[in-house]
PDB file of C-alpha atoms in Angstrom:
ATOM      1  CA  MET A 546      -0.104   0.276   0.123  1.00 34.00           C
ATOM      2  CA  SER A 547       1.337   3.455  -0.413  1.00 33.00           C
ATOM      3  CA  GLU A 548       3.173   5.658   1.968  1.00 35.00           C
ATOM      4  CA  LEU A 549       0.076   7.684   3.912  1.00 38.00           C
ATOM      5  CA  THR A 550       0.283  11.477   3.323  1.00 37.00           C
ATOM      6  CA  ASP A 551      -0.396  14.377   5.695  1.00 39.00           C
ATOM      7  CA  GLU A 552      -2.155  16.529   3.107  1.00 42.00           C
ATOM      8  CA  GLY A 553      -5.852  15.096   3.274  1.00 43.00           C
ATOM      9  CA  SER A 554      -5.118  13.167   0.023  1.00 38.00           C
ATOM     10  CA  ARG A 555      -7.505  10.451  -1.362  1.00 38.00           C
ATOM     11  CA  LEU A 556      -6.548   6.789  -0.806  1.00 38.00           C
ATOM     12  CA  PRO A 557      -4.286   5.017  -3.000  1.00 39.00           C
ATOM     13  CA  GLU A 558      -5.511   2.296  -5.314  1.00 41.00           C
ATOM     14  CA  PHE A 559      -5.673  -1.066  -3.306  1.00 38.00           C
ATOM     15  CA  SER A 560      -5.013  -4.739  -4.492  1.00 40.00           C
ATOM     16  CA  PRO A 561      -5.583  -7.820  -2.199  1.00 40.00           C
ATOM     17  CA  ALA A 562      -1.843  -8.302  -2.571  1.00 43.00           C
ATOM     18  CA  ASP A 563      -1.562  -5.216  -0.054  1.00 43.00           C
ATOM     19  CA  ARG A 564      -3.336  -6.742   2.948  1.00 40.00           C
ATOM     20  CA  ASP A 565      -1.221  -6.959   6.181  1.00 41.00           C
ATOM     21  CA  SER A 566      -1.670 -11.038   6.508  1.00 35.00           C
ATOM     22  CA  ARG A 567      -1.328 -10.536  10.229  1.00 35.00           C
ATOM     23  CA  LEU A 568      -4.597  -8.862  10.871  1.00 36.00           C
ATOM     24  CA  PRO A 569      -7.756 -11.087  11.269  1.00 38.00           C
ATOM     25  CA  GLU A 570     -10.799 -11.074   9.096  1.00 40.00           C
ATOM     26  CA  PHE A 571     -14.071 -11.530  10.115  1.00 35.00           C
ATOM     27  CA  ASP A 572     -17.213 -12.904   8.167  1.00 35.00           C
ATOM     28  CA  PRO A 573     -19.294  -9.832   6.937  1.00 34.00           C
ATOM     29  CA  GLU A 574     -22.306 -11.753   8.139  1.00 34.00           C
ATOM     30  CA  ALA A 575     -20.923 -11.684  11.724  1.00 33.00           C
ATOM     31  CA  VAL A 576     -21.579  -7.921  11.987  1.00 34.00           C
ATOM     32  CA  GLY A 577     -23.903  -7.068  14.151  1.00 35.00           C
ATOM     33  CA  VAL A 578     -24.904  -4.759  17.246  1.00 36.00           C
ATOM     34  CA  ARG A 579     -22.137  -6.457  19.061  1.00 39.00           C
ATOM     35  CA  SER A 580     -20.444  -9.815  17.742  1.00 39.00           C
ATOM     36  CA  PRO A 581     -17.927 -11.428  20.383  1.00 41.00           C
ATOM     37  CA  GLY A 582     -15.228 -13.154  18.545  1.00 45.00           C
ATOM     38  CA  PRO A 583     -13.217 -16.343  19.620  1.00 46.00           C
ATOM     39  CA  ALA A 584     -12.829 -17.005  23.042  1.00 52.00           C
ATOM     40  CA  GLU A 585     -14.161 -13.694  24.040  1.00 62.00           C
ATOM     41  CA  ARG A 586     -11.104 -12.005  22.737  1.00 80.00           C
ATOM     42  CA  SER A 587     -12.567  -9.755  19.643  1.00 87.00           C
ATOM     43  CA  VAL A 588     -15.761  -7.827  19.101  1.00 88.00           C
ATOM     44  CA  ARG A 589     -17.251  -5.930  16.033  1.00 89.00           C
ATOM     45  CA  ILE A 590     -19.675  -3.758  16.632  1.00 87.00           C
ATOM     46  CA  ALA A 591     -21.810  -1.734  13.660  1.00 82.00           C
ATOM     47  CA  ALA A 592     -22.529   2.008  14.020  1.00 76.00           C
ATOM     48  CA  PRO A 593     -24.244   3.637  15.925  1.00 79.00           C
ATOM     49  CA  LEU A 594     -21.392   3.574  18.706  1.00 84.00           C
ATOM     50  CA  LYS A 595     -19.651   6.245  20.480  1.00 90.00           C
ATOM     51  CA  ALA A 596     -16.177   6.107  22.220  1.00 91.00           C
ATOM     52  CA  ARG A 597     -17.488   5.532  25.590  1.00 92.00           C
ATOM     53  CA  GLY A 598     -18.583   2.430  24.282  1.00 92.00           C
ATOM     54  CA  ALA A 599     -15.827   1.215  22.316  1.00 94.00           C
ATOM     55  CA  ARG A 600     -13.528   1.994  25.296  1.00 95.00           C
ATOM     56  CA  ALA A 601     -15.717  -0.202  27.562  1.00 94.00           C
ATOM     57  CA  GLU A 602     -15.328  -3.257  25.040  1.00 93.00           C
ATOM     58  CA  VAL A 603     -11.296  -2.462  24.636  1.00 95.00           C
ATOM     59  CA  SER A 604     -11.289  -2.523  28.495  1.00 95.00           C
ATOM     60  CA  ARG A 605     -13.038  -5.867  28.573  1.00 93.00           C
ATOM     61  CA  LEU A 606     -10.538  -6.997  26.223  1.00 94.00           C
ATOM     62  CA  LEU A 607      -7.669  -5.952  27.704  1.00 95.00           C
ATOM     63  CA  ALA A 608      -8.640  -7.374  31.502  1.00 92.00           C
ATOM     64  CA  GLY A 609      -5.989  -9.452  32.775  1.00 90.00           C
ATOM     65  CA  VAL A 610      -3.846  -9.160  29.567  1.00 91.00           C
ATOM     66  CA  ALA A 611      -2.465  -5.762  29.504  1.00 93.00           C
ATOM     67  CA  GLY A 612      -0.747  -3.571  32.094  1.00 92.00           C
ATOM     68  CA  GLU A 613      -1.994  -0.268  33.463  1.00 95.00           C
ATOM     69  CA  ARG A 614      -0.146   1.852  30.937  1.00 95.00           C
ATOM     70  CA  CYS A 615      -1.038  -0.439  28.008  1.00 95.00           C
ATOM     71  CA  VAL A 616      -5.005  -0.253  28.645  1.00 96.00           C
ATOM     72  CA  ASN A 617      -4.515   3.688  29.082  1.00 96.00           C
ATOM     73  CA  ASP A 618      -2.692   4.085  25.831  1.00 97.00           C
ATOM     74  CA  ALA A 619      -5.330   1.823  23.873  1.00 97.00           C
ATOM     75  CA  LEU A 620      -8.256   3.767  25.560  1.00 97.00           C
ATOM     76  CA  LEU A 621      -6.411   6.985  24.013  1.00 97.00           C
ATOM     77  CA  VAL A 622      -6.026   5.541  20.761  1.00 97.00           C
ATOM     78  CA  VAL A 623      -9.733   4.153  20.587  1.00 97.00           C
ATOM     79  CA  SER A 624     -11.229   7.749  21.475  1.00 96.00           C
ATOM     80  CA  GLU A 625      -9.156   9.413  19.041  1.00 95.00           C
ATOM     81  CA  LEU A 626     -10.255   7.083  16.518  1.00 96.00           C
ATOM     82  CA  ILE A 627     -13.777   7.239  17.327  1.00 95.00           C
ATOM     83  CA  SER A 628     -13.935  10.838  17.381  1.00 93.00           C
ATOM     84  CA  ASN A 629     -12.059  11.422  14.067  1.00 92.00           C
ATOM     85  CA  ALA A 630     -14.285   9.342  12.327  1.00 94.00           C
ATOM     86  CA  ASP A 631     -17.310  11.137  13.854  1.00 93.00           C
ATOM     87  CA  ARG A 632     -15.759  14.655  13.404  1.00 91.00           C
ATOM     88  CA  HIS A 633     -13.944  14.172  10.411  1.00 91.00           C
ATOM     89  CA  GLY A 634     -14.703  10.923   8.441  1.00 93.00           C
ATOM     90  CA  GLY A 635     -18.604  11.393   8.014  1.00 93.00           C
ATOM     91  CA  GLY A 636     -19.572   9.163  10.617  1.00 93.00           C
ATOM     92  CA  LEU A 637     -18.795   5.772  12.190  1.00 94.00           C
ATOM     93  CA  ARG A 638     -19.550   2.756  10.207  1.00 93.00           C
ATOM     94  CA  GLU A 639     -18.018  -0.154  12.186  1.00 93.00           C
ATOM     95  CA  PHE A 640     -15.529  -0.721  14.893  1.00 95.00           C
ATOM     96  CA  ALA A 641     -13.748  -3.998  15.788  1.00 94.00           C
ATOM     97  CA  ALA A 642     -10.885  -4.981  18.492  1.00 95.00           C
ATOM     98  CA  GLY A 643      -9.124  -8.075  19.131  1.00 94.00           C
ATOM     99  CA  VAL A 644      -6.431  -9.328  21.346  1.00 94.00           C
ATOM    100  CA  GLU A 645      -3.950 -11.946  19.250  1.00 92.00           C
ATOM    101  CA  ASP A 646      -0.228 -12.583  19.572  1.00 90.00           C
ATOM    102  CA  GLY A 647       0.539 -10.024  22.177  1.00 92.00           C
ATOM    103  CA  HIS A 648      -1.057  -7.206  20.103  1.00 94.00           C
ATOM    104  CA  LEU A 649      -4.282  -5.397  20.694  1.00 96.00           C
ATOM    105  CA  TRP A 650      -5.533  -4.772  17.256  1.00 96.00           C
ATOM    106  CA  LEU A 651      -8.337  -1.977  16.349  1.00 96.00           C
ATOM    107  CA  GLU A 652     -10.224  -1.332  13.118  1.00 96.00           C
ATOM    108  CA  VAL A 653     -12.512   1.671  12.669  1.00 96.00           C
ATOM    109  CA  ALA A 654     -14.463   2.267   9.517  1.00 95.00           C
ATOM    110  CA  ASP A 655     -16.117   5.541   8.429  1.00 95.00           C
ATOM    111  CA  HIS A 656     -17.758   7.025   5.348  1.00 95.00           C
ATOM    112  CA  SER A 657     -14.751   9.192   4.171  1.00 95.00           C
ATOM    113  CA  GLU A 658     -11.852   8.577   1.783  1.00 94.00           C
ATOM    114  CA  VAL A 659      -9.711  11.474   3.116  1.00 92.00           C
ATOM    115  CA  LEU A 660      -6.617  10.339   4.819  1.00 90.00           C
ATOM    116  CA  PRO A 661      -6.143  11.604   8.429  1.00 89.00           C
ATOM    117  CA  GLU A 662      -3.681  14.688   8.741  1.00 80.00           C
ATOM    118  CA  SER A 663      -0.848  14.990  11.399  1.00 76.00           C
ATOM    119  CA  ALA A 664      -0.667  18.408  13.198  1.00 67.00           C
ATOM    120  CA  ALA A 665       0.324  21.686  11.682  1.00 68.00           C
ATOM    121  CA  HIS A 666       3.544  22.342  13.436  1.00 67.00           C
ATOM    122  CA  ASP A 667       2.194  25.720  14.714  1.00 71.00           C
ATOM    123  CA  PRO A 668       1.400  25.467  18.437  1.00 70.00           C
ATOM    124  CA  LEU A 669      -1.236  28.140  17.842  1.00 74.00           C
ATOM    125  CA  VAL A 670      -3.353  26.294  15.675  1.00 71.00           C
ATOM    126  CA  PRO A 671      -5.785  24.178  17.547  1.00 69.00           C
ATOM    127  CA  GLY A 672      -6.473  20.478  16.747  1.00 70.00           C
ATOM    128  CA  GLY A 673      -4.713  17.876  14.524  1.00 73.00           C
ATOM    129  CA  PHE A 674      -2.943  16.090  17.154  1.00 81.00           C
ATOM    130  CA  GLY A 675      -4.753  13.044  17.300  1.00 87.00           C
ATOM    131  CA  TRP A 676      -3.601  11.319  14.241  1.00 90.00           C
ATOM    132  CA  SER A 677      -0.211  11.806  15.090  1.00 89.00           C
ATOM    133  CA  LEU A 678      -0.596  10.378  18.680  1.00 92.00           C
ATOM    134  CA  VAL A 679      -2.135   7.284  17.221  1.00 95.00           C
ATOM    135  CA  ARG A 680       0.660   6.629  15.033  1.00 94.00           C
ATOM    136  CA  ARG A 681       3.223   7.144  18.095  1.00 94.00           C
ATOM    137  CA  LEU A 682       1.366   4.731  20.358  1.00 96.00           C
ATOM    138  CA  SER A 683       0.678   2.292  17.770  1.00 95.00           C
ATOM    139  CA  ALA A 684       3.099  -0.502  16.555  1.00 95.00           C
ATOM    140  CA  ASP A 685       1.451  -0.302  13.545  1.00 94.00           C
ATOM    141  CA  ALA A 686      -1.188   1.853  11.227  1.00 94.00           C
ATOM    142  CA  LEU A 687      -2.407   1.075   7.808  1.00 94.00           C
ATOM    143  CA  ILE A 688      -5.711   2.315   5.909  1.00 95.00           C
ATOM    144  CA  ARG A 689      -7.556   0.516   3.698  1.00 94.00           C
ATOM    145  CA  PRO A 690     -10.428   1.348   1.586  1.00 92.00           C
ATOM    146  CA  TRP A 691     -13.869   0.513   2.537  1.00 87.00           C
ATOM    147  CA  THR A 692     -14.952  -2.249   0.178  1.00 83.00           C
ATOM    148  CA  ALA A 693     -18.328  -3.007   1.074  1.00 78.00           C
ATOM    149  CA  GLY A 694     -20.058  -1.486  -1.851  1.00 76.00           C
ATOM    150  CA  ASP A 695     -22.423   0.827   0.076  1.00 82.00           C
ATOM    151  CA  GLY A 696     -20.329   3.881  -0.528  1.00 86.00           C
ATOM    152  CA  PRO A 697     -17.273   5.707  -0.097  1.00 91.00           C
ATOM    153  CA  GLY A 698     -15.224   5.333   2.994  1.00 95.00           C
ATOM    154  CA  LYS A 699     -11.862   3.831   4.609  1.00 96.00           C
ATOM    155  CA  THR A 700     -11.004   1.733   7.274  1.00 95.00           C
ATOM    156  CA  ILE A 701      -8.125   2.486   9.846  1.00 96.00           C
ATOM    157  CA  VAL A 702      -6.283  -0.229  11.290  1.00 96.00           C
ATOM    158  CA  VAL A 703      -3.719  -0.119  14.170  1.00 96.00           C
ATOM    159  CA  SER A 704      -1.874  -2.584  16.245  1.00 96.00           C
ATOM    160  CA  LEU A 705      -0.660  -1.900  19.550  1.00 97.00           C
ATOM    161  CA  ARG A 706       1.938  -4.146  21.654  1.00 95.00           C
ATOM    162  CA  LEU A 707       0.568  -5.519  24.819  1.00 93.00           C
ATOM    163  CA  GLU A 708       3.399  -4.698  27.444  1.00 80.00           C
TER     164      GLU A 708
END
């Protein structure tokens, strides 16, 4: 997949070969109000969902498998991704999270093809720090186009190490 840009550009062309094979796939039929995954270590929730509900699900997933600092970082990333989907992405489509192989992975799908932007380097300009924060706290971050066929959009996928 092409490198991310910070100019609010459109998504690059996507091919199935660009997929990160470490990210789990879900059956589209499983999407619902709340669909727990294998061994209750993953969840997929269709919109509407607010950051508070997503944080509660991530807290549940991380109970007993992550330390306090990791949980706090994960909850901050969840808040940023959900609020940015609402604020800049035309609203949340879907949220998914799971614990696998020492990582927490998060997927947030929205209705916009516009890529997130990092902060302008002017401290007097408000906002724009969320995407930089998400990338700093995440082990991996990628963006792929929404391919369900019901309009434009993207899915942001991040992975955080469980330490």
